[in-house]
Amino acid sequence: MGVENPIEILIKSQQAAIKVATDTVKAVAGAAVTGVTQPTELVGQVADLAGSVAGLAGVLQNLLGATAQPLQDVLVRQRELADTVAVLADAQADIAAVVSKLAERHAAAVAALEKLSSPIFMVAGTSPTAPWGREKKGDKDA
């Protein structure tokens, strides 16, 4: 039996649970009198109550069937998303390592150019322009 609306099944199961609870209270209240005066009627009431409980179990089974697969699908998609984000994080780490190595090589190239150009600046009587931009991690407080 295919279930189209899990919320509707939940509402029906709650209604069935309230009916079973109400029937139980009525049955318990009348059981003392009925059990003594009409034992056959008491057996019928117990049978009806058992039938109600069985019906409630069927409704709950339908509810579980309707919600279990969508919930499983959500969990699988969340796991796939977590795995994808982990792959992205690994790729970001690889990119960061490449960029870091590029920055080291560029700094080495700048140091070589400064060493090469230093005598030229001395002869010309000028000093190199102070660098601007990002501070080094240790120079923030200076």
Short mmCIF file of C-alpha atoms in Angstrom, two decimals:
data_model
loop_
_atom_site.label_atom_id
_atom_site.label_comp_id
_atom_site.label_asym_id
_atom_site.label_seq_id
_atom_site.Cartn_x
_atom_site.Cartn_y
_atom_site.Cartn_z
CA MET A 1 0.00 0.00 0.00
CA GLY A 2 1.62 3.26 -1.13
CA VAL A 3 1.45 6.19 1.22
CA GLU A 4 1.21 9.64 -0.29
CA ASN A 5 1.07 11.93 2.73
CA PRO A 6 3.03 11.00 5.88
CA ILE A 7 1.54 13.94 7.81
CA GLU A 8 -1.98 12.66 7.14
CA ILE A 9 -0.96 9.22 8.40
CA LEU A 10 0.57 10.79 11.51
CA ILE A 11 -2.67 12.67 12.21
CA LYS A 12 -4.69 9.51 11.70
CA SER A 13 -2.39 7.57 14.00
CA GLN A 14 -2.78 10.23 16.69
CA GLN A 15 -6.54 10.13 16.31
CA ALA A 16 -6.47 6.34 16.56
CA ALA A 17 -4.27 6.54 19.67
CA ILE A 18 -6.71 8.97 21.32
CA LYS A 19 -9.62 6.68 20.45
CA VAL A 20 -7.80 3.67 21.88
CA ALA A 21 -7.00 5.59 25.08
CA THR A 22 -10.61 6.76 25.42
CA ASP A 23 -11.96 3.27 24.76
CA THR A 24 -9.53 1.85 27.32
CA VAL A 25 -10.67 4.26 30.02
CA LYS A 26 -14.31 3.48 29.25
CA ALA A 27 -13.61 -0.25 29.22
CA VAL A 28 -11.76 -0.15 32.54
CA ALA A 29 -14.52 1.92 34.15
CA GLY A 30 -17.22 -0.43 32.92
CA ALA A 31 -15.21 -3.62 33.42
CA ALA A 32 -16.05 -4.02 37.08
CA VAL A 33 -19.77 -3.87 36.47
CA THR A 34 -19.71 -5.69 33.15
CA GLY A 35 -17.37 -8.40 34.39
CA VAL A 36 -19.74 -9.28 37.19
CA THR A 37 -23.08 -8.83 35.41
CA GLN A 38 -22.21 -9.69 31.79
CA PRO A 39 -18.93 -11.62 31.38
CA THR A 40 -19.62 -12.20 27.68
CA GLU A 41 -19.87 -8.46 27.08
CA LEU A 42 -16.51 -7.96 28.84
CA VAL A 43 -14.88 -10.46 26.48
CA GLY A 44 -16.35 -8.57 23.52
CA GLN A 45 -15.04 -5.25 24.83
CA VAL A 46 -11.57 -6.71 25.33
CA ALA A 47 -11.67 -8.11 21.80
CA ASP A 48 -12.73 -4.71 20.42
CA LEU A 49 -9.94 -3.04 22.35
CA ALA A 50 -7.41 -5.54 21.01
CA GLY A 51 -8.70 -4.86 17.49
CA SER A 52 -8.22 -1.10 18.02
CA VAL A 53 -4.66 -1.65 19.19
CA ALA A 54 -3.98 -3.84 16.16
CA GLY A 55 -5.42 -1.14 13.89
CA LEU A 56 -3.19 1.45 15.54
CA ALA A 57 -0.20 -0.80 14.94
CA GLY A 58 -1.13 -0.97 11.26
CA VAL A 59 -1.38 2.81 11.02
CA LEU A 60 1.99 3.20 12.75
CA GLN A 61 3.51 0.64 10.36
CA ASN A 62 2.23 2.71 7.40
CA LEU A 63 3.67 5.86 8.97
CA LEU A 64 7.05 4.23 9.44
CA GLY A 65 6.99 2.94 5.88
CA ALA A 66 6.15 6.39 4.54
CA THR A 67 8.84 8.23 6.46
CA ALA A 68 11.68 5.70 6.65
CA GLN A 69 12.76 5.81 2.99
CA PRO A 70 12.73 9.62 2.63
CA LEU A 71 14.67 9.90 5.89
CA GLN A 72 17.19 7.33 4.65
CA ASP A 73 17.52 9.29 1.38
CA VAL A 74 18.20 12.51 3.30
CA LEU A 75 20.87 10.78 5.39
CA VAL A 76 22.57 9.34 2.29
CA ARG A 77 22.58 12.75 0.57
CA GLN A 78 24.00 14.38 3.72
CA ARG A 79 26.81 11.79 3.82
CA GLU A 80 27.53 12.43 0.12
CA LEU A 81 27.61 16.17 0.80
CA ALA A 82 30.02 15.67 3.72
CA ASP A 83 32.29 13.55 1.50
CA THR A 84 32.19 16.18 -1.25
CA VAL A 85 33.09 18.94 1.22
CA ALA A 86 36.00 16.81 2.47
CA VAL A 87 37.26 16.43 -1.12
CA LEU A 88 36.93 20.20 -1.57
CA ALA A 89 38.87 20.80 1.66
CA ASP A 90 41.65 18.51 0.43
CA ALA A 91 41.75 20.37 -2.89
CA GLN A 92 41.88 23.72 -1.05
CA ALA A 93 44.79 22.43 1.05
CA ASP A 94 46.63 21.34 -2.11
CA ILE A 95 46.03 24.75 -3.70
CA ALA A 96 47.22 26.49 -0.53
CA ALA A 97 50.45 24.44 -0.60
CA VAL A 98 51.05 25.38 -4.25
CA VAL A 99 50.39 29.07 -3.58
CA SER A 100 52.66 28.98 -0.53
CA LYS A 101 55.48 27.47 -2.62
CA LEU A 102 54.87 30.12 -5.30
CA ALA A 103 55.12 32.86 -2.65
CA GLU A 104 58.43 31.40 -1.38
CA ARG A 105 59.87 31.29 -4.91
CA HIS A 106 58.69 34.81 -5.64
CA ALA A 107 60.26 36.08 -2.40
CA ALA A 108 63.53 34.41 -3.43
CA ALA A 109 63.33 36.10 -6.85
CA VAL A 110 62.70 39.49 -5.20
CA ALA A 111 65.66 38.96 -2.84
CA ALA A 112 67.89 38.18 -5.84
CA LEU A 113 66.65 41.31 -7.65
CA GLU A 114 67.29 43.44 -4.54
CA LYS A 115 70.80 42.05 -4.29
CA LEU A 116 71.38 42.77 -7.99
CA SER A 117 69.88 46.28 -7.89
CA SER A 118 71.43 47.41 -4.60
CA PRO A 119 74.71 48.61 -6.16
CA ILE A 120 72.78 50.51 -8.83
CA PHE A 121 70.76 52.35 -6.19
CA MET A 122 73.95 53.21 -4.30
CA VAL A 123 75.60 54.65 -7.41
CA ALA A 124 72.47 56.59 -8.30
CA GLY A 125 72.18 57.88 -4.75
CA THR A 126 68.65 56.67 -4.24
CA SER A 127 67.17 54.21 -1.87
CA PRO A 128 64.70 51.49 -2.77
CA THR A 129 61.01 52.25 -2.38
CA ALA A 130 59.59 50.75 0.79
CA PRO A 131 57.34 47.78 0.12
CA TRP A 132 53.62 48.06 0.72
CA GLY A 133 50.82 45.56 1.06
CA ARG A 134 50.47 42.62 3.35
CA GLU A 135 52.45 42.68 6.59
CA LYS A 136 54.41 39.68 7.68
CA LYS A 137 52.80 37.73 10.53
CA GLY A 138 55.41 38.89 13.07
CA ASP A 139 55.34 42.57 11.94
CA LYS A 140 51.73 43.34 12.93
CA ASP A 141 52.65 44.82 16.33
CA ALA A 142 55.72 46.70 15.07
#
